[in-house]
Coordinates of C-alpha atoms and ligand atoms in Angstrom, one line a residue:
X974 CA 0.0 0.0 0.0
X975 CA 2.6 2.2 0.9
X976 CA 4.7 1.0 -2.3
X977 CA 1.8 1.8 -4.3
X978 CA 1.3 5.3 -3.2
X979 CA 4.9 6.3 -3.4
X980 CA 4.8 5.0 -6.8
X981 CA 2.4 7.6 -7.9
X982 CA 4.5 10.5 -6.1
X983 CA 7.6 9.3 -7.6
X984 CA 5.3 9.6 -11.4
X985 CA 4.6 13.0 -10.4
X986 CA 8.4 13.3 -9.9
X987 CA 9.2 12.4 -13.0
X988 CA 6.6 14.5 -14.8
X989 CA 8.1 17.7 -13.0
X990 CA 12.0 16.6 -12.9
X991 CA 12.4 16.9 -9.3
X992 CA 15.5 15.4 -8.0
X993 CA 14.0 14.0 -4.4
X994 CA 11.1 15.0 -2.5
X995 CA 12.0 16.4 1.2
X996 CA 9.3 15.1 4.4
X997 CA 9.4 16.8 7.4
X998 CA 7.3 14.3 10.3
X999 CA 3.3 14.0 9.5
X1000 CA 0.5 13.0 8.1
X1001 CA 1.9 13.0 4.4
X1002 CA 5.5 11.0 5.8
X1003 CA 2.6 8.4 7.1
X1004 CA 0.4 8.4 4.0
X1005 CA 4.0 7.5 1.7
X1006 CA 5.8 5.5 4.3
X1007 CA 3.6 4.1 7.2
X1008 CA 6.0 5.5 9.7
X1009 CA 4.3 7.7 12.5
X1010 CA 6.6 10.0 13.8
X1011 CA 5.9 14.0 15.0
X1012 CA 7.5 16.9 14.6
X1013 CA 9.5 18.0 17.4
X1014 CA 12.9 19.8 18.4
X1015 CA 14.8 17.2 17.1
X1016 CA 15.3 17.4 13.6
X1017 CA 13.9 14.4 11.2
X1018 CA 14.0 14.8 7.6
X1019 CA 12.9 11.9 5.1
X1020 CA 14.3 11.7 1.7
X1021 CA 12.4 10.2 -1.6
X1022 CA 15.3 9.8 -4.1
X1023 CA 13.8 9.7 -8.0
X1024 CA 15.3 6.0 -8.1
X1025 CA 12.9 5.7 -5.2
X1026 CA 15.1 5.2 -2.6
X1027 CA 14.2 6.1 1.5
X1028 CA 17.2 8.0 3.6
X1029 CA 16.5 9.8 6.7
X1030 CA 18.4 12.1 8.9
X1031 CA 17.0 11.0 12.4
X1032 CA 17.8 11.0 16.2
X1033 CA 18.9 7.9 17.4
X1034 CA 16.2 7.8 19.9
X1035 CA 13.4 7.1 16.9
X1036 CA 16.4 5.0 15.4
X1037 CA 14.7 1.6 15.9
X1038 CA 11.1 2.6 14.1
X1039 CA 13.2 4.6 11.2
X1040 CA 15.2 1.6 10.5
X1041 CA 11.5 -0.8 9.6
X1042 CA 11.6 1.3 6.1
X1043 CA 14.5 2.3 5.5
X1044 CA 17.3 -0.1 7.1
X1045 CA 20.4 1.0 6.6
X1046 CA 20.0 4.5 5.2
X1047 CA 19.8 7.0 8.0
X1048 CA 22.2 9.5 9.0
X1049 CA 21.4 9.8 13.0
X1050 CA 22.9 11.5 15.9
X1051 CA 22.4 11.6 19.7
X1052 CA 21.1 14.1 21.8
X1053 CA 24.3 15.0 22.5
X1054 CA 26.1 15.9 19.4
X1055 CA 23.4 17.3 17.3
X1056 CA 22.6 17.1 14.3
X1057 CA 25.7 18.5 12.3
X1058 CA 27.6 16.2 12.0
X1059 CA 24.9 14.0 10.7
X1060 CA 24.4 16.9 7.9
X1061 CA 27.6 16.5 6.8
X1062 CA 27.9 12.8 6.1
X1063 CA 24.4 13.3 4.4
X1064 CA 25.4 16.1 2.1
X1065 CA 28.4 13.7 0.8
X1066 CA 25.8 10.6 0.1
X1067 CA 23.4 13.3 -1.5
X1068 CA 22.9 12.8 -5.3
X1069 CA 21.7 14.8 -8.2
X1070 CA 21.0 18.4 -6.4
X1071 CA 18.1 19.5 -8.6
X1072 CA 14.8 20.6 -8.1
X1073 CA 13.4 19.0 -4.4
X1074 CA 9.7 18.8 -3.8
X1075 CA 8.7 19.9 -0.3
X1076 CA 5.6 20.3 2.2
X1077 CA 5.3 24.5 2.2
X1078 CA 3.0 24.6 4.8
X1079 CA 4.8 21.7 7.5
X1080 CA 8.6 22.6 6.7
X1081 CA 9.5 25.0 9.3
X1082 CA 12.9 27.4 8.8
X1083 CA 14.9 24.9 10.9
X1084 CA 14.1 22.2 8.5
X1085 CA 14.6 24.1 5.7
X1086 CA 17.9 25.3 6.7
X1087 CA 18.9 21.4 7.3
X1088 CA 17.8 20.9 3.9
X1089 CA 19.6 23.6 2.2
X1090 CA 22.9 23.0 4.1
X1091 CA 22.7 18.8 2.8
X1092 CA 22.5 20.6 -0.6
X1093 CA 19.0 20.8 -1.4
X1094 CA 18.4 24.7 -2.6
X1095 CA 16.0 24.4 -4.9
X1096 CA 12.7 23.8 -3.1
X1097 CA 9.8 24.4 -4.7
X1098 CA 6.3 23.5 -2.7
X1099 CA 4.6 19.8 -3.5
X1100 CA 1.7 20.4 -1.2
X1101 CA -1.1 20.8 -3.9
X1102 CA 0.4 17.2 -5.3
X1103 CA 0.1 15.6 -2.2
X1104 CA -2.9 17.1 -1.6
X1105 CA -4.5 15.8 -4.4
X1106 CA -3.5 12.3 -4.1
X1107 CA -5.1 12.1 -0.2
X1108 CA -8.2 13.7 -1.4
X1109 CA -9.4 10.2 -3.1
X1110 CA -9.8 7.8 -0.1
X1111 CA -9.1 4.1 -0.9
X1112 CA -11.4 1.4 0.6
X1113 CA -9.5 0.5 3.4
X1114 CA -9.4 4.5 4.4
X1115 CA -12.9 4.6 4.0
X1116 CA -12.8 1.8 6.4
X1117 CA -11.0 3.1 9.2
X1118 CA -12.8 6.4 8.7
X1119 CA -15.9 4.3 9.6
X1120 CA -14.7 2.9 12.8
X1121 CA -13.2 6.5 13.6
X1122 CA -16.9 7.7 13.4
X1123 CA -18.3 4.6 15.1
X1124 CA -16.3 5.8 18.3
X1125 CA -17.8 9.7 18.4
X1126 CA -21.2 8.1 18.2
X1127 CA -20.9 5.8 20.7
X1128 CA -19.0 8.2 22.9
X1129 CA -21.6 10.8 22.4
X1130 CA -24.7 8.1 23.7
X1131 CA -22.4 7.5 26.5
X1132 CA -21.9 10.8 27.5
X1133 CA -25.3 12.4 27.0
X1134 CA -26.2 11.8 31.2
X1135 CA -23.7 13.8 32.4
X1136 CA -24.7 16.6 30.4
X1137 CA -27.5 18.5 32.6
X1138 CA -28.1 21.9 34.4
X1139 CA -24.6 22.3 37.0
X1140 CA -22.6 20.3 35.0
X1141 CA -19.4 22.3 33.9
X1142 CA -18.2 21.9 30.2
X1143 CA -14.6 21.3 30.9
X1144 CA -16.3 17.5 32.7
X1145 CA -18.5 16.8 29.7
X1146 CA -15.0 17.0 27.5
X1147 CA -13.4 15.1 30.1
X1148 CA -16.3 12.1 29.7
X1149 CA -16.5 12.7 25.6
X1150 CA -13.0 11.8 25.6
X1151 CA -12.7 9.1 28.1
X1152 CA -15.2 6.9 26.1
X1153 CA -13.7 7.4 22.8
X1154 CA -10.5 6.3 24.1
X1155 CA -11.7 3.6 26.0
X1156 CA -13.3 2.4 22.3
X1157 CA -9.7 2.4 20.9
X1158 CA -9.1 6.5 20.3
X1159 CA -5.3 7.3 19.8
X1160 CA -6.2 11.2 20.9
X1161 CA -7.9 14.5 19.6
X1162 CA -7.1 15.7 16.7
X1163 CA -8.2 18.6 17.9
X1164 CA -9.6 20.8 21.3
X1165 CA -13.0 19.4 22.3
X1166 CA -15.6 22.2 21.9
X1167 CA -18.4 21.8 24.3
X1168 CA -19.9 25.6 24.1
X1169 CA -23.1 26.1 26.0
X1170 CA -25.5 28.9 25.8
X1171 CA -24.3 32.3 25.2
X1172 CA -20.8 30.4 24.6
X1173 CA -22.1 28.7 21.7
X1174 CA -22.0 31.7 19.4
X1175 CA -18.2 31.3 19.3
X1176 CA -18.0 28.9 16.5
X1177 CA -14.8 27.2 18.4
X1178 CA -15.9 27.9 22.1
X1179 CA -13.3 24.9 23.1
X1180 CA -14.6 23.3 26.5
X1181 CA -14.3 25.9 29.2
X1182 CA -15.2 26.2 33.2
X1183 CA -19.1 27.7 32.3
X1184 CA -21.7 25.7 34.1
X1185 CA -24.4 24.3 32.1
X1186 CA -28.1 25.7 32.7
X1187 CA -31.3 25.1 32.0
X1188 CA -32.3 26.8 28.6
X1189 CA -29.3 26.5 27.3
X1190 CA -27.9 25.0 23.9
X1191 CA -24.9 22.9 23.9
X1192 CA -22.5 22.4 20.4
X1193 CA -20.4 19.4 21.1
X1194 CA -18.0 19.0 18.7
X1195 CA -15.2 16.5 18.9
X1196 CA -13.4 14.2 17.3
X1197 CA -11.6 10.5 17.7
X1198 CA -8.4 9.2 15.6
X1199 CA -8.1 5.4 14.4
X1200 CA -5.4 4.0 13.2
X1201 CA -4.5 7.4 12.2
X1202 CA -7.7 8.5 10.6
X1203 CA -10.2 11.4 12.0
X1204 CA -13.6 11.6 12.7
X1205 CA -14.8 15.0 13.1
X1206 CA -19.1 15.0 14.5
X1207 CA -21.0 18.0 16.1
X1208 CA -24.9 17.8 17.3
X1209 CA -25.9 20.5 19.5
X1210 CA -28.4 19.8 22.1
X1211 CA -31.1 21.4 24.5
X1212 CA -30.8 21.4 28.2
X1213 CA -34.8 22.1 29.3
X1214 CA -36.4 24.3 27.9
X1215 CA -35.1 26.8 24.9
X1216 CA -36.0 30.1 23.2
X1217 CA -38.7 29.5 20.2
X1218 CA -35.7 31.7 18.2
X1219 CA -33.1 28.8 19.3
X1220 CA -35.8 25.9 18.1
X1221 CA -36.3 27.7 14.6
X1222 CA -32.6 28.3 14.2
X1223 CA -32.0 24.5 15.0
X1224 CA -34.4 23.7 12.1
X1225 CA -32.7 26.0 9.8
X1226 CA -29.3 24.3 10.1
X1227 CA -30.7 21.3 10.3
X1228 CA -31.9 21.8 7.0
X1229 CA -29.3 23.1 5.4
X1230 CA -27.2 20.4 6.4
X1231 CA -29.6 17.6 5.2
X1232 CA -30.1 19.2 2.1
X1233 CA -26.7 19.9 1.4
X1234 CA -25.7 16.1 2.1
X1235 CA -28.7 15.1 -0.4
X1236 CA -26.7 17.2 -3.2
X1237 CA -23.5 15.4 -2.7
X1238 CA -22.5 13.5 -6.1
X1239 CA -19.6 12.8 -8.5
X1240 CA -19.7 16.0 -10.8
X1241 CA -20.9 18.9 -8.5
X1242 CA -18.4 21.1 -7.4
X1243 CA -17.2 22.0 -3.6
X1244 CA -18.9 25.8 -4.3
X1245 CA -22.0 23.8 -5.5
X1246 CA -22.4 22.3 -1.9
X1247 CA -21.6 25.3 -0.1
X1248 CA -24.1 27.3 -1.7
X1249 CA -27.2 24.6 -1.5
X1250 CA -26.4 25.1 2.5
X1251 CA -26.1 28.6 2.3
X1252 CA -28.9 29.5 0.3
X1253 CA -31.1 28.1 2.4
X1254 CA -30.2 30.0 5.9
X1255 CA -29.7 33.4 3.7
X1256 CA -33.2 32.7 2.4
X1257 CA -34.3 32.4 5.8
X1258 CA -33.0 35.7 7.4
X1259 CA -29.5 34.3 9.0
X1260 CA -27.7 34.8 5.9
X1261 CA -25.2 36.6 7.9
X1262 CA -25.0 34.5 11.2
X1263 CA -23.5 31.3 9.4
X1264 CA -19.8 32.8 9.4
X1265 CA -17.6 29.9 8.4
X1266 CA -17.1 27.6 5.6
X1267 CA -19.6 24.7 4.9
X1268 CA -17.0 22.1 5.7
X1269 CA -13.6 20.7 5.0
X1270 CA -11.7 17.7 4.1
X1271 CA -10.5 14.9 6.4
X1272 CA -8.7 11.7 6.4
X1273 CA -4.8 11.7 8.1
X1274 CA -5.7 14.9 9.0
X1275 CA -8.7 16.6 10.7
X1276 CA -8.5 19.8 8.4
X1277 CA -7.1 18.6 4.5
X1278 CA -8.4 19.1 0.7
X1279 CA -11.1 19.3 -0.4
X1280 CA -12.7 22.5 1.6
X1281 CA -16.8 23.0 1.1
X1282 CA -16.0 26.8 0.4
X1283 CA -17.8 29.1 -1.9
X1284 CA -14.4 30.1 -3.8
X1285 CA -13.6 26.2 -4.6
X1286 CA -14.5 25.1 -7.9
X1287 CA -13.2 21.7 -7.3
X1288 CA -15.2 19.1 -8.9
X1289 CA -16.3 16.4 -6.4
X1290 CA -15.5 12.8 -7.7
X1291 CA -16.0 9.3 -5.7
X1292 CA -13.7 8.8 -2.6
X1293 CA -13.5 12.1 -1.6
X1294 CA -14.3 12.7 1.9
X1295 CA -15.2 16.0 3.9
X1296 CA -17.2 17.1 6.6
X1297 CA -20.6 19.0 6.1
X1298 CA -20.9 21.7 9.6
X1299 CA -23.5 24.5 8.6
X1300 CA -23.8 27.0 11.6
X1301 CA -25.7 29.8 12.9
X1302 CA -24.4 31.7 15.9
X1303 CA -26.6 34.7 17.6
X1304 CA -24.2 36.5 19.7
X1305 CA -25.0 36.5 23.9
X1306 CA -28.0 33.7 22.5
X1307 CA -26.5 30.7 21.1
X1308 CA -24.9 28.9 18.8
X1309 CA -25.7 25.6 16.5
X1310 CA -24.2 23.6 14.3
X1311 CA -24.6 19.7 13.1
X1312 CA -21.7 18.3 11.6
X1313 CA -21.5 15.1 9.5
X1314 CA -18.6 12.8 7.6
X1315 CA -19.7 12.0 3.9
X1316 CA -17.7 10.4 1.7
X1317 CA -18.3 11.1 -2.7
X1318 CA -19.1 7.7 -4.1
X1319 CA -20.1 6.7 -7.7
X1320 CA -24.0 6.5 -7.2
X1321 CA -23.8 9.9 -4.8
X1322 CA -22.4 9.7 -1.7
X1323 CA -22.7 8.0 1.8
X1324 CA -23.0 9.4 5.1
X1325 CA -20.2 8.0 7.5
X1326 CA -22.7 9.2 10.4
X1327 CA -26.5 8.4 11.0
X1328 CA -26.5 9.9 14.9
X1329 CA -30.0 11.6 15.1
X1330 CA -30.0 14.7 14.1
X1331 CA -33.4 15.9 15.3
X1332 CA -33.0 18.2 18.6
X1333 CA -32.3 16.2 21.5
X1334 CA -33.7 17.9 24.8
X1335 CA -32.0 16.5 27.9
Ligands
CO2430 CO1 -16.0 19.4 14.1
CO2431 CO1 -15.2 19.9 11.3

């Protein structure tokens, strides 16, 4: 699988005569080699070759996972020495000194500066390759995206008890993320919003020390990582009674986000989608209180290509995945916003999620 994939990237190579392709540690090293590693103060690079061919400049502390792809060509150093010395023995193995492919927006200056002393100047930016070749999930992403989802579902059931009038958001995180964890969660890909009431007009109101109370709206939205892939759900729910504004408002997004999932098919673009969402809470008079994008890509990473925007004229086609989050947000009122997984197939598209989405009043 891993073979396969760097197959393609070492095509795209070709076609653009770059010399080697530069990784820093993250989600694309992962998607091209299977090794999980994270960026951190000591300095990893990962080297494609043209020919193909895996080097690494590591610290010997990650030494023994390096070595299970690419045995016997890494440069490493200890904590003690630094990497310079490493650098140097590199930039005498180096080969051709070309054009090098890197990741613009991972690569920080340190990195960069590593690469340019081994004898790579000529970086130009590979993202939008990369980008492109995540976007189309293969069957056994879409699979682990499934049980990803599987676990916020289950962890949202488990947790809806504890959510009631005294209960303090930064506990209902707490118990969100105990229960996806214990169902085989490697982390959060990202803070655990739990914004209640007034809180829930900031469209990332992470978890906080408010107290729920009755009347209020909660937005719960949170996320679980299997195997390396994301799920990414929000439902908002009702604690006692709420505001007849709040109950039309939760119909409106509700809506918009059905409706917006019913239009997903091979052929329509990202803008498309947007819009069908948009349209519909502009037509009904909060035009101006959905303030975000309509949703965004996700796989290895919670936030990746394709983004539901009204700018993107990407044509959807099947085994893209993305996230459908329509919102409206009154300020000092409330906030809502139901978020959903869908994945582009041939006949339309499939919903990784079916968590009710009518209002839930606790
Ligand atoms: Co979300
Ligand atoms: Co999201």
């Amino acid at each position: 699988m891993f073979q396969k994939r760097r197959e393609n990237l070492l095509s795209l190579m070709k076609e653009r005569e770059m010399d080697a392709v530069v990784f820093v540690p993250g989600s694309n090293l992962y998607y091209f080699t299977g090794l999980k590693l994270k960026q951190s103060e000591r300095l990893t690079l990962a080297i494609l070759a043209r020919d193909g061919k895996l080097t690494f400049l590591a610290p010997q502390v990650e030494l023994s996972k390096v070595e299970t792809v690419a045995n016997k060509s890494t440069f490493w150093y200890t904590d003690e020495e630094g990497p310079a010395n490493a650098i140097s023995q590199l930039k005498e193995h180096a080969g051709s000194l070309g054009i090098v492919g890197v990741e613009f927006g991972y690569m920080r200056v340190m990195e960069q500066k590593a690469a340019e002393a081994i004898g790579y100047e000529n970086l130009v930016d590979l993202s939008h390759c990369i980008n492109e070749l995540r976007m189309q999930k293969e069957a056994n992403e879409i699979e682990l995206m499934k049980k990803a989802v599987q676990i916020v579902e289950e962890s949202l059931e488990a947790t809806l008890d504890y959510i009631k009038p005294g209960a303090v958001e930064i506990e209902i995180a707490a118990q969100l993320e105990y229960e996806m964890r214990r169902r085989g969660s490697e982390g959060t890909p990202f803070g655990t919003i739990v914004a209640s009431g007034y809180r829930g007009a900031l469209p990332h109101g992470r978890a906080a020390d408010k107290k729920i109370e009755s009347g209020d709206l909660i937005v719960l939205d949170f996320g679980s990582i299997y195997k390396g892939y994301v799920a990414d759900i929000t439902r908002t729910v009702a604690v006692g009674e709420i505001s007849d504004e709040l109950k039309k408002v939760y119909e409106i997004v509700k809506k918009a986000n059905e409706t917006a999932i019913e239009a997903v098919k091979p052929g329509v673009t990202a803008h498309d989608i947007d819009e069908t969402a948009r349209s519909i809470i502009r037509e009904a008079g909060f035009g101006q209180y959905f303030t975000h994008r309509l949703g965004h890509g996700l796989g290895l990473s919670a936030h990746e290509d394709p983004y539901m925007m009204q700018q993107n004229n990407l044509v959807l086609k099947s085994g893209m995945a993305f996230t459908i989050e329509p919102g409206i947000y009154l300020k000092d009122k409330g906030g809502v916003r139901i978020e959903d997984n869908i994945i582009v197939t041939e006949e339309g598209h499939l919903n990784l999620m079916s968590y009710t989405k009518d209002l839930i009043v606790l």
